[in-house]
Amino acid sequence: MNEPPIASDIHRNSATLPDPIWNAGHEAMLNMAAAHALAFRRSVDKRKQWPEKSFAEMRDVFARDLPAKGCDGAAVIDELVRLSADGLSAMTGPRFFGWVIGASHPVGVAADWLTSAWGQNTGSHTATPSAAACEEVAAGWLLDLLQLPSKCSVGFVTGATIANFTCLAAARGEVLRRTGWDVEAQGLFGAPPVDVLIGDDAHTSVFSALQFLGLGNNRVIRIATDYMGRMQVAAFKFAIAGCSGPIIAIAQAGQINTGACDPMSEIADIAHRHDAWLHIDGAFGLWARACPEVASLAAGCELADSWATDGHKWLQTPYDCGYAIVRDAEAHRRAMTITASYLPAVAEGERNPSYFVPELSRRARGFATWAMIRALGREGIAEMVGRHCRIARRMANALAAEPGIAVMNEVALNQVAVRFGADLPLERGDELTAAVIDRLQADGTCLAGGAKWKGCWIMRLSVISWPTTEADADRSVEAIIQAWRAVR
Ligand SMILES: *Cc1c(COP(=O)(O)O)cnc(C)c1O
């Protein structure tokens, strides 16, 4: 199976009224889709990292009027493959360091195909016992891997953004409940004001979550951070002492530019002395805890009240997959549950997947999570995380040895913040850094994005794709140095 078949190769029945319901045309179409998927994945190591065509060009490629009549499914899939080809990037490849994202591991993809084919609406555990049981077991494995209390509840959501939302909804409900206010029933109108403390270098998605929750993305107390983006304990202590109402404190495990983790033990101790709910955004950084080599970097995270993390980053599940983890399962459930007479009741001790997420109808994300953990095992996950951190240090050391290149962070986890023309005036360094990023993008050997960090433009390398090896890192460093020498 090298060249994927095209639709006209496929024997087909009528697309609208298939007879029998499941027919040879469907089988051929799914096999064709699989062949195209394999062809794409085979090509990833060789293709350019960045899409051949821009968004504007791809819009033209896809543009056509709403079709009045349907057509054969195989032809549709064929067309989709043809139209999409030039607008795909090599995110699943070994040298895509562009964002802190995973690389859709084949095992996760296979489990995800089955998830779609089985088509289980995971809104109820009685209707989809396999999905619900698999998810429950995967939830237990996650808590074990991340070394969090085994009694925590886990919601399988779309990603860390909605995991932050879900956890902060539980936080909002609980801190207000302690004052006698029922936010689930009464909303925020007339509620005692909630103080939200958050580090100055928190991820933008946490501010989105606050926005969705009526807590405001700007009505927060921002805590000063250090050069690695970590909250300063003294500033946190001072700010929380000035709060009078219910408090939610938000810390971070894994800053997107530096990989740094807030000083959790101290933050947790102070937060709890003020009866605050401590939430941690640990989209990728929480996974340090799954690797003995680097677990100490995220020490103290277990002291929080809730945690948001991703499956589609370090665990390498396909999109989309994140986890909302809450110590107080009742608070979690109160924040997310609505019941209806037509939905099956939940017996004591049973876990209904929809009780811990915002959605009712949803994808069975537990399958891909289960499959990834089953395939890699505790040791495989630890090996992968440890390898990524070692590769990040290797890249940082090699880059820093080149005149004019500076590494702006202490590389302990998987993030490297690189600055070009570091000895030059700010604006010139920004220009050169942007130019290196552009040149690298055109070259296509590897991909790294740009970001603003502490007032200056940096190139950010995120080592977090399962296939990345030392050889990939060396090849990429070489390409980056060549790009730098060319623009300097
Ligand atoms: C990626 C990331 C998020 C957002 O996660 P999504 O999965 O994109 O919703 C939040 N916080 C941090 C630190 C991240 O790295």
Short mmCIF file of C-alpha atoms and ligand atoms in Angstrom, two decimals:
data_model
loop_
_atom_site.label_atom_id
_atom_site.label_comp_id
_atom_site.label_asym_id
_atom_site.label_seq_id
_atom_site.Cartn_x
_atom_site.Cartn_y
_atom_site.Cartn_z
CA MET A 1 0.00 0.00 0.00
CA ASN A 2 2.20 2.83 -1.22
CA GLU A 3 0.13 5.11 -3.41
CA PRO A 4 -3.31 5.75 -1.95
CA PRO A 5 -6.10 4.73 -4.30
CA ILE A 6 -8.25 7.43 -5.83
CA ALA A 7 -12.01 7.58 -5.61
CA SER A 8 -12.62 6.41 -9.16
CA ASP A 9 -10.84 3.16 -8.30
CA ILE A 10 -13.51 2.44 -5.82
CA HIS A 11 -16.61 0.52 -6.61
CA ARG A 12 -19.49 2.42 -5.14
CA ASN A 13 -23.20 2.33 -4.57
CA SER A 14 -25.48 5.31 -4.28
CA ALA A 15 -24.13 7.72 -1.68
CA THR A 16 -27.48 8.82 -0.35
CA LEU A 17 -29.35 5.55 -0.04
CA PRO A 18 -26.76 2.88 0.43
CA ASP A 19 -27.96 -0.66 0.21
CA PRO A 20 -27.06 -2.53 2.23
CA ILE A 21 -26.58 0.14 4.91
CA TRP A 22 -22.95 -0.81 5.35
CA ASN A 23 -21.53 -1.56 1.94
CA ALA A 24 -18.39 -2.16 -0.07
CA GLY A 25 -18.24 1.52 -0.99
CA HIS A 26 -17.91 2.47 2.66
CA GLU A 27 -15.22 -0.12 3.19
CA ALA A 28 -13.24 1.07 0.20
CA MET A 29 -13.64 4.69 1.29
CA LEU A 30 -12.33 4.03 4.79
CA ASN A 31 -9.44 2.00 3.40
CA MET A 32 -8.66 4.85 1.04
CA ALA A 33 -8.71 7.36 3.90
CA ALA A 34 -6.34 5.09 5.84
CA ALA A 35 -4.01 4.87 2.85
CA HIS A 36 -3.95 8.66 2.53
CA ALA A 37 -3.28 9.01 6.23
CA LEU A 38 -0.36 6.59 5.98
CA ALA A 39 1.04 8.36 2.92
CA PHE A 40 0.94 11.66 4.80
CA ARG A 41 2.62 10.27 7.87
CA ARG A 42 5.29 8.57 5.75
CA SER A 43 6.09 11.89 4.10
CA VAL A 44 6.30 13.98 7.25
CA ASP A 45 9.98 13.51 7.87
CA LYS A 46 10.76 14.77 4.38
CA ARG A 47 8.23 17.51 3.87
CA LYS A 48 8.78 21.15 4.73
CA GLN A 49 7.80 22.04 8.26
CA TRP A 50 5.63 24.96 7.30
CA PRO A 51 2.68 24.72 4.86
CA GLU A 52 3.46 25.36 1.19
CA LYS A 53 0.47 27.67 0.89
CA SER A 54 -0.78 30.50 3.10
CA PHE A 55 -4.22 30.79 4.64
CA ALA A 56 -5.31 33.22 1.91
CA GLU A 57 -4.18 30.80 -0.79
CA MET A 58 -5.86 27.88 0.91
CA ARG A 59 -9.09 29.85 1.17
CA ASP A 60 -9.02 30.15 -2.60
CA VAL A 61 -8.26 26.45 -2.93
CA PHE A 62 -11.30 25.52 -0.85
CA ALA A 63 -13.68 28.24 -2.07
CA ARG A 64 -16.77 26.99 -3.88
CA ASP A 65 -20.51 27.47 -3.58
CA LEU A 66 -22.60 25.34 -1.28
CA PRO A 67 -23.26 22.18 -3.29
CA ALA A 68 -26.92 21.66 -4.05
CA LYS A 69 -26.53 17.96 -4.66
CA GLY A 70 -24.44 15.51 -2.71
CA CYS A 71 -21.93 13.18 -4.27
CA ASP A 72 -20.18 9.94 -3.61
CA GLY A 73 -18.35 9.77 -0.28
CA ALA A 74 -15.14 8.39 -1.74
CA ALA A 75 -14.99 11.31 -4.18
CA VAL A 76 -15.51 13.69 -1.26
CA ILE A 77 -12.62 12.21 0.68
CA ASP A 78 -10.46 12.23 -2.42
CA GLU A 79 -11.26 15.89 -2.95
CA LEU A 80 -10.60 16.73 0.70
CA VAL A 81 -7.17 15.12 0.52
CA ARG A 82 -6.31 16.93 -2.71
CA LEU A 83 -7.51 20.32 -1.48
CA SER A 84 -5.82 20.07 1.92
CA ALA A 85 -2.41 18.87 0.74
CA ASP A 86 -0.59 22.19 0.52
CA GLY A 87 -1.93 23.69 3.72
CA LEU A 88 -0.70 21.10 6.21
CA SER A 89 2.34 21.52 8.42
CA ALA A 90 4.66 18.86 9.79
CA MET A 91 3.36 19.06 13.35
CA THR A 92 3.61 15.30 13.76
CA GLY A 93 7.25 15.27 12.70
CA PRO A 94 10.47 15.17 14.74
CA ARG A 95 11.74 18.70 14.04
CA PHE A 96 8.67 20.78 14.69
CA PHE A 97 9.65 22.87 17.73
CA GLY A 98 7.14 25.63 16.98
CA TRP A 99 4.79 25.41 19.90
CA VAL A 100 4.45 23.38 23.04
CA ILE A 101 2.43 20.70 21.31
CA GLY A 102 2.59 16.94 20.91
CA ALA A 103 2.84 14.96 17.69
CA SER A 104 -0.24 12.70 17.52
CA HIS A 105 1.39 9.34 18.19
CA PRO A 106 0.26 6.54 15.83
CA VAL A 107 -1.20 4.53 18.71
CA GLY A 108 -3.31 7.49 19.75
CA VAL A 109 -4.36 8.06 16.16
CA ALA A 110 -5.43 4.44 15.78
CA ALA A 111 -7.44 4.60 18.99
CA ASP A 112 -8.91 7.87 17.80
CA TRP A 113 -10.01 6.32 14.48
CA LEU A 114 -11.84 3.66 16.43
CA THR A 115 -13.34 6.33 18.69
CA SER A 116 -14.86 7.95 15.60
CA ALA A 117 -15.90 4.66 14.04
CA TRP A 118 -17.54 3.41 17.22
CA GLY A 119 -19.30 6.76 17.48
CA GLN A 120 -20.10 6.51 21.15
CA ASN A 121 -21.73 9.57 22.65
CA THR A 122 -19.94 9.64 25.98
CA GLY A 123 -22.59 11.67 27.77
CA SER A 124 -23.72 8.69 29.82
CA HIS A 125 -21.91 5.75 31.37
CA THR A 126 -24.87 3.39 31.08
CA ALA A 127 -25.17 3.88 27.32
CA THR A 128 -21.42 3.68 26.71
CA PRO A 129 -19.99 1.52 29.48
CA SER A 130 -16.80 0.78 27.52
CA ALA A 131 -16.01 4.45 27.01
CA ALA A 132 -16.86 5.31 30.62
CA ALA A 133 -14.93 2.41 32.17
CA CYS A 134 -11.91 2.96 29.94
CA GLU A 135 -11.94 6.63 30.87
CA GLU A 136 -12.23 5.84 34.58
CA VAL A 137 -9.23 3.54 34.44
CA ALA A 138 -7.25 6.05 32.36
CA ALA A 139 -8.12 8.73 34.94
CA GLY A 140 -6.62 6.58 37.68
CA TRP A 141 -3.49 6.00 35.60
CA LEU A 142 -3.15 9.74 35.00
CA LEU A 143 -3.30 10.51 38.72
CA ASP A 144 -0.72 7.83 39.36
CA LEU A 145 1.62 9.11 36.62
CA LEU A 146 1.30 12.73 37.71
CA GLN A 147 1.57 11.78 41.38
CA LEU A 148 -1.64 13.46 42.40
CA PRO A 149 -4.00 12.27 45.14
CA SER A 150 -5.84 9.14 43.98
CA LYS A 151 -9.24 10.47 45.09
CA CYS A 152 -9.19 13.42 42.69
CA SER A 153 -11.87 13.61 40.02
CA VAL A 154 -10.81 13.90 36.39
CA GLY A 155 -12.78 15.44 33.53
CA PHE A 156 -11.72 14.59 29.97
CA VAL A 157 -11.97 17.85 28.07
CA THR A 158 -10.74 19.38 24.81
CA GLY A 159 -7.50 20.81 26.17
CA ALA A 160 -5.91 22.83 28.91
CA THR A 161 -7.97 25.92 28.13
CA ILE A 162 -11.21 24.15 28.98
CA ALA A 163 -9.47 22.22 31.75
CA ASN A 164 -8.54 25.58 33.29
CA PHE A 165 -12.12 26.70 32.82
CA THR A 166 -13.53 23.56 34.43
CA CYS A 167 -11.17 23.64 37.40
CA LEU A 168 -11.72 27.36 37.97
CA ALA A 169 -15.50 26.82 37.82
CA ALA A 170 -15.09 24.32 40.66
CA ALA A 171 -12.87 26.82 42.48
CA ARG A 172 -15.35 29.66 42.03
CA GLY A 173 -18.22 27.51 43.29
CA GLU A 174 -16.36 26.25 46.33
CA VAL A 175 -14.81 29.51 47.56
CA LEU A 176 -18.23 31.17 47.29
CA ARG A 177 -20.03 28.23 48.90
CA ARG A 178 -17.78 28.72 51.93
CA THR A 179 -19.24 32.23 52.27
CA GLY A 180 -22.79 30.85 51.98
CA TRP A 181 -23.26 31.78 48.33
CA ASP A 182 -24.52 29.27 45.76
CA VAL A 183 -22.98 30.44 42.50
CA GLU A 184 -24.28 27.48 40.50
CA ALA A 185 -27.84 28.57 41.30
CA GLN A 186 -27.51 32.32 41.77
CA GLY A 187 -24.70 33.26 39.44
CA LEU A 188 -22.32 36.05 40.33
CA PHE A 189 -24.94 38.79 40.65
CA GLY A 190 -24.76 40.02 44.24
CA ALA A 191 -22.08 37.48 45.18
CA PRO A 192 -19.19 38.45 47.43
CA PRO A 193 -16.32 39.60 45.18
CA VAL A 194 -13.73 36.88 44.53
CA ASP A 195 -10.07 37.89 44.46
CA VAL A 196 -8.05 36.13 41.76
CA LEU A 197 -4.26 36.06 42.09
CA ILE A 198 -2.20 35.05 39.10
CA GLY A 199 1.44 35.19 38.03
CA ASP A 200 2.39 37.88 35.54
CA ASP A 201 3.67 35.27 33.06
CA ALA A 202 0.65 32.98 33.15
CA HIS A 203 -0.62 31.48 29.90
CA THR A 204 -3.16 33.51 27.97
CA SER A 205 -5.68 30.66 28.05
CA VAL A 206 -6.10 31.05 31.80
CA PHE A 207 -7.27 34.60 31.22
CA SER A 208 -9.77 33.21 28.69
CA ALA A 209 -11.06 30.82 31.32
CA LEU A 210 -11.50 33.70 33.79
CA GLN A 211 -13.32 35.62 31.07
CA PHE A 212 -15.77 32.76 30.44
CA LEU A 213 -16.43 32.45 34.17
CA GLY A 214 -17.48 36.04 34.77
CA LEU A 215 -14.39 36.59 36.88
CA GLY A 216 -12.92 38.93 34.27
CA ASN A 217 -9.69 38.55 32.37
CA ASN A 218 -8.40 41.85 33.67
CA ARG A 219 -9.95 41.94 37.14
CA VAL A 220 -7.05 39.99 38.60
CA ILE A 221 -4.18 40.68 40.93
CA ARG A 222 -1.05 40.05 38.91
CA ILE A 223 1.93 38.78 40.85
CA ALA A 224 5.42 39.88 39.85
CA THR A 225 7.63 37.16 38.41
CA ASP A 226 11.37 36.53 38.21
CA TYR A 227 13.57 36.18 35.10
CA MET A 228 12.23 32.65 34.52
CA GLY A 229 8.59 33.73 34.79
CA ARG A 230 8.10 32.25 38.26
CA MET A 231 5.88 34.02 40.77
CA GLN A 232 7.87 35.82 43.43
CA VAL A 233 6.90 34.38 46.77
CA ALA A 234 7.23 37.68 48.65
CA ALA A 235 4.98 39.44 46.12
CA PHE A 236 2.42 36.63 46.36
CA LYS A 237 2.49 36.76 50.14
CA PHE A 238 2.06 40.51 50.16
CA ALA A 239 -0.82 40.45 47.65
CA ILE A 240 -2.77 37.69 49.36
CA ALA A 241 -2.45 39.43 52.73
CA GLY A 242 -4.32 42.36 51.20
CA CYS A 243 -7.30 40.22 50.11
CA SER A 244 -10.45 40.21 52.19
CA GLY A 245 -12.93 38.03 50.29
CA PRO A 246 -12.86 34.52 48.90
CA ILE A 247 -9.58 33.88 47.05
CA ILE A 248 -8.54 31.85 44.02
CA ALA A 249 -4.78 31.64 43.43
CA ILE A 250 -3.52 30.41 40.08
CA ALA A 251 -0.03 29.01 39.71
CA GLN A 252 1.75 27.50 36.75
CA ALA A 253 3.80 24.37 36.12
CA GLY A 254 5.64 24.93 32.85
CA GLN A 255 5.96 28.49 31.61
CA ILE A 256 5.68 28.45 27.82
CA ASN A 257 8.94 30.31 27.19
CA THR A 258 11.15 28.97 29.96
CA GLY A 259 9.48 25.74 31.12
CA ALA A 260 9.72 27.01 34.70
CA CYS A 261 7.44 25.99 37.50
CA ASP A 262 6.24 28.35 40.25
CA PRO A 263 7.66 27.69 43.74
CA MET A 264 4.72 25.44 44.56
CA SER A 265 5.36 24.38 48.13
CA GLU A 266 5.67 27.96 49.32
CA ILE A 267 2.76 29.21 47.22
CA ALA A 268 0.53 26.36 48.40
CA ASP A 269 1.42 26.94 52.03
CA ILE A 270 0.61 30.65 51.83
CA ALA A 271 -2.55 30.09 49.78
CA HIS A 272 -3.96 27.58 52.23
CA ARG A 273 -3.20 29.74 55.22
CA HIS A 274 -5.57 32.25 53.61
CA ASP A 275 -8.19 29.60 52.81
CA ALA A 276 -7.61 30.19 49.11
CA TRP A 277 -8.24 27.62 46.38
CA LEU A 278 -4.96 26.94 44.60
CA HIS A 279 -5.24 25.99 40.94
CA ILE A 280 -2.27 24.97 38.77
CA ASP A 281 -2.10 25.36 35.01
CA GLY A 282 0.21 22.49 34.19
CA ALA A 283 -0.64 21.99 30.52
CA PHE A 284 2.73 20.38 29.85
CA GLY A 285 4.87 21.07 32.93
CA LEU A 286 2.88 18.77 35.18
CA TRP A 287 4.31 15.87 33.14
CA ALA A 288 7.74 16.50 34.64
CA ARG A 289 6.26 14.55 37.55
CA ALA A 290 5.99 11.45 35.36
CA CYS A 291 9.78 11.36 34.91
CA PRO A 292 12.04 10.71 37.92
CA GLU A 293 14.91 12.57 36.22
CA VAL A 294 13.06 15.88 36.26
CA ALA A 295 10.18 15.32 38.70
CA SER A 296 11.75 17.62 41.29
CA LEU A 297 11.18 20.55 38.92
CA ALA A 298 7.45 20.23 39.60
CA ALA A 299 7.69 19.33 43.27
CA GLY A 300 4.89 20.56 45.48
CA CYS A 301 2.26 20.51 42.73
CA GLU A 302 0.44 17.80 44.67
CA LEU A 303 -0.46 20.41 47.28
CA ALA A 304 -2.89 22.28 45.00
CA ASP A 305 -6.68 21.96 44.84
CA SER A 306 -6.98 21.58 41.09
CA TRP A 307 -4.82 21.03 38.01
CA ALA A 308 -5.27 21.53 34.28
CA THR A 309 -3.16 19.51 31.90
CA ASP A 310 -3.14 18.26 28.32
CA GLY A 311 -3.16 14.87 26.66
CA HIS A 312 -2.33 16.35 23.25
CA LYS A 313 0.98 17.78 24.45
CA TRP A 314 3.40 15.56 26.31
CA LEU A 315 1.24 12.43 26.25
CA GLN A 316 1.05 12.74 22.41
CA THR A 317 -2.63 11.91 22.00
CA PRO A 318 -4.25 13.35 18.87
CA TYR A 319 -6.28 16.53 19.20
CA ASP A 320 -8.18 17.20 21.18
CA CYS A 321 -7.53 16.01 24.66
CA GLY A 322 -7.05 17.65 28.05
CA TYR A 323 -7.75 16.82 31.68
CA ALA A 324 -9.40 18.84 34.44
CA ILE A 325 -8.33 17.37 37.77
CA VAL A 326 -9.94 18.43 41.04
CA ARG A 327 -9.16 17.33 44.58
CA ASP A 328 -12.69 18.00 45.83
CA ALA A 329 -14.74 15.81 43.49
CA GLU A 330 -17.99 17.19 44.89
CA ALA A 331 -17.02 20.76 44.04
CA HIS A 332 -16.03 19.58 40.56
CA ARG A 333 -19.33 17.82 40.06
CA ARG A 334 -21.43 20.67 41.44
CA ALA A 335 -19.81 23.06 38.97
CA MET A 336 -20.37 20.89 35.91
CA THR A 337 -23.50 18.85 36.45
CA ILE A 338 -26.98 19.46 35.28
CA THR A 339 -29.43 16.60 35.29
CA ALA A 340 -32.49 15.90 33.19
CA SER A 341 -35.26 13.37 33.53
CA TYR A 342 -34.39 11.63 30.27
CA LEU A 343 -30.79 11.03 31.28
CA PRO A 344 -29.97 7.81 33.13
CA ALA A 345 -29.53 8.14 36.88
CA VAL A 346 -26.15 7.49 38.47
CA ALA A 347 -25.91 4.90 41.21
CA GLU A 348 -23.72 5.46 44.26
CA GLY A 349 -20.06 4.89 43.41
CA GLU A 350 -20.57 5.13 39.66
CA ARG A 351 -18.81 7.71 37.58
CA ASN A 352 -20.67 9.42 34.78
CA PRO A 353 -18.11 11.01 32.42
CA SER A 354 -20.31 14.01 31.70
CA TYR A 355 -20.45 15.05 35.37
CA PHE A 356 -16.93 16.44 35.19
CA VAL A 357 -16.93 18.36 31.91
CA PRO A 358 -18.91 21.24 30.43
CA GLU A 359 -20.30 19.17 27.55
CA LEU A 360 -23.07 16.62 27.51
CA SER A 361 -22.58 14.92 24.13
CA ARG A 362 -18.93 14.38 23.53
CA ARG A 363 -16.12 12.33 22.14
CA ALA A 364 -14.79 9.32 24.03
CA ARG A 365 -11.37 10.82 24.75
CA GLY A 366 -10.61 8.10 27.26
CA PHE A 367 -9.82 5.61 24.50
CA ALA A 368 -6.83 7.52 23.07
CA THR A 369 -5.60 8.40 26.55
CA TRP A 370 -5.84 4.79 27.67
CA ALA A 371 -4.11 3.58 24.50
CA MET A 372 -1.21 6.03 24.84
CA ILE A 373 -0.55 5.19 28.48
CA ARG A 374 -0.96 1.46 27.75
CA ALA A 375 1.46 1.68 24.81
CA LEU A 376 4.20 3.72 26.47
CA GLY A 377 3.79 2.56 30.03
CA ARG A 378 5.14 4.42 33.02
CA GLU A 379 8.70 3.79 31.83
CA GLY A 380 8.10 4.83 28.24
CA ILE A 381 6.55 8.11 29.34
CA ALA A 382 9.43 8.79 31.73
CA GLU A 383 11.93 7.98 28.97
CA MET A 384 10.23 10.34 26.53
CA VAL A 385 9.98 13.27 28.94
CA GLY A 386 13.57 12.77 30.10
CA ARG A 387 14.81 12.52 26.49
CA HIS A 388 13.06 15.76 25.55
CA CYS A 389 14.62 17.60 28.48
CA ARG A 390 18.09 16.27 27.66
CA ILE A 391 17.66 17.22 24.00
CA ALA A 392 16.57 20.72 24.99
CA ARG A 393 19.77 21.12 27.03
CA ARG A 394 21.84 19.71 24.17
CA MET A 395 20.34 22.23 21.73
CA ALA A 396 20.77 25.10 24.21
CA ASN A 397 24.44 24.28 24.79
CA ALA A 398 25.20 23.96 21.08
CA LEU A 399 23.43 27.22 20.23
CA ALA A 400 25.02 29.16 23.09
CA ALA A 401 28.47 28.14 21.83
CA GLU A 402 27.93 30.12 18.61
CA PRO A 403 29.03 33.80 18.82
CA GLY A 404 26.05 36.18 18.89
CA ILE A 405 23.53 33.59 20.09
CA ALA A 406 22.32 33.66 23.69
CA VAL A 407 20.04 31.31 25.56
CA MET A 408 17.76 33.41 27.75
CA ASN A 409 16.51 30.76 30.19
CA GLU A 410 17.96 28.09 32.43
CA VAL A 411 17.13 25.00 30.43
CA ALA A 412 15.90 22.45 32.91
CA LEU A 413 12.69 21.26 31.29
CA ASN A 414 12.01 21.19 27.53
CA GLN A 415 11.85 24.87 26.55
CA VAL A 416 14.70 26.91 25.08
CA ALA A 417 14.40 30.68 24.63
CA VAL A 418 17.00 31.86 22.11
CA ARG A 419 18.07 35.38 21.27
CA PHE A 420 20.15 36.40 18.26
CA GLY A 421 22.40 39.44 18.26
CA ALA A 422 22.13 39.39 22.01
CA ASP A 423 25.01 41.84 22.39
CA LEU A 424 23.41 44.35 20.02
CA PRO A 425 20.86 47.08 20.85
CA LEU A 426 17.34 45.77 21.61
CA GLU A 427 15.76 46.71 18.30
CA ARG A 428 18.57 45.30 16.21
CA GLY A 429 18.47 42.05 18.20
CA ASP A 430 14.70 41.84 17.70
CA GLU A 431 15.13 42.33 13.95
CA LEU A 432 17.84 39.71 13.70
CA THR A 433 15.89 37.22 15.79
CA ALA A 434 12.83 37.66 13.58
CA ALA A 435 15.00 37.33 10.48
CA VAL A 436 16.50 34.05 11.68
CA ILE A 437 13.00 32.68 12.36
CA ASP A 438 11.86 33.67 8.84
CA ARG A 439 14.91 32.19 7.23
CA LEU A 440 14.52 28.96 9.14
CA GLN A 441 10.90 28.74 8.07
CA ALA A 442 11.90 29.11 4.43
CA ASP A 443 14.70 26.56 4.83
CA GLY A 444 12.26 23.98 6.21
CA THR A 445 14.68 21.75 8.11
CA CYS A 446 13.00 22.50 11.40
CA LEU A 447 10.44 24.90 12.75
CA ALA A 448 10.72 27.31 15.65
CA GLY A 449 8.38 30.15 16.46
CA GLY A 450 8.95 33.61 17.83
CA ALA A 451 7.67 35.12 21.05
CA LYS A 452 8.05 38.23 23.12
CA TRP A 453 9.81 37.44 26.38
CA LYS A 454 10.66 40.01 29.05
CA GLY A 455 10.49 42.81 26.50
CA CYS A 456 12.54 41.24 23.74
CA TRP A 457 11.87 39.01 20.77
CA ILE A 458 13.06 35.42 21.11
CA MET A 459 13.04 32.21 19.12
CA ARG A 460 11.35 29.54 21.15
CA LEU A 461 12.20 25.87 20.84
CA SER A 462 9.78 23.41 22.40
CA VAL A 463 11.12 19.88 22.48
CA ILE A 464 7.98 17.83 22.96
CA SER A 465 7.39 15.57 19.92
CA TRP A 466 7.64 11.82 20.56
CA PRO A 467 9.83 11.09 17.47
CA THR A 468 12.50 13.73 18.20
CA THR A 469 16.01 12.29 18.52
CA GLU A 470 19.43 13.75 19.23
CA ALA A 471 20.16 13.51 15.51
CA ASP A 472 17.08 15.65 14.78
CA ALA A 473 18.26 18.13 17.38
CA ASP A 474 21.77 18.34 15.89
CA ARG A 475 20.43 18.78 12.37
CA SER A 476 18.10 21.51 13.59
CA VAL A 477 20.81 23.33 15.53
CA GLU A 478 22.96 23.27 12.40
CA ALA A 479 20.12 24.81 10.36
CA ILE A 480 19.55 27.49 13.01
CA ILE A 481 23.24 28.40 13.13
CA GLN A 482 23.37 28.56 9.32
CA ALA A 483 20.33 30.85 9.31
CA TRP A 484 21.99 33.06 11.93
CA ARG A 485 25.27 33.26 9.98
CA ALA A 486 23.32 34.22 6.87
CA VAL A 487 21.41 37.11 8.45
CA ARG A 488 24.00 38.40 10.89
C1 LIG B 1 -0.87 24.95 25.73
C2 LIG B 1 -1.07 25.59 27.04
C3 LIG B 1 -2.35 25.97 27.46
C4 LIG B 1 -3.57 25.85 26.59
O1 LIG B 1 -3.80 24.53 26.28
P1 LIG B 1 -4.73 24.09 25.06
O2 LIG B 1 -4.56 22.62 25.06
O3 LIG B 1 -4.15 24.76 23.86
O4 LIG B 1 -6.11 24.52 25.35
C5 LIG B 1 -2.48 26.50 28.73
N1 LIG B 1 -1.41 26.68 29.52
C6 LIG B 1 -0.16 26.34 29.14
C7 LIG B 1 0.99 26.58 30.08
C8 LIG B 1 0.06 25.80 27.88
O5 LIG B 1 1.29 25.45 27.50
#
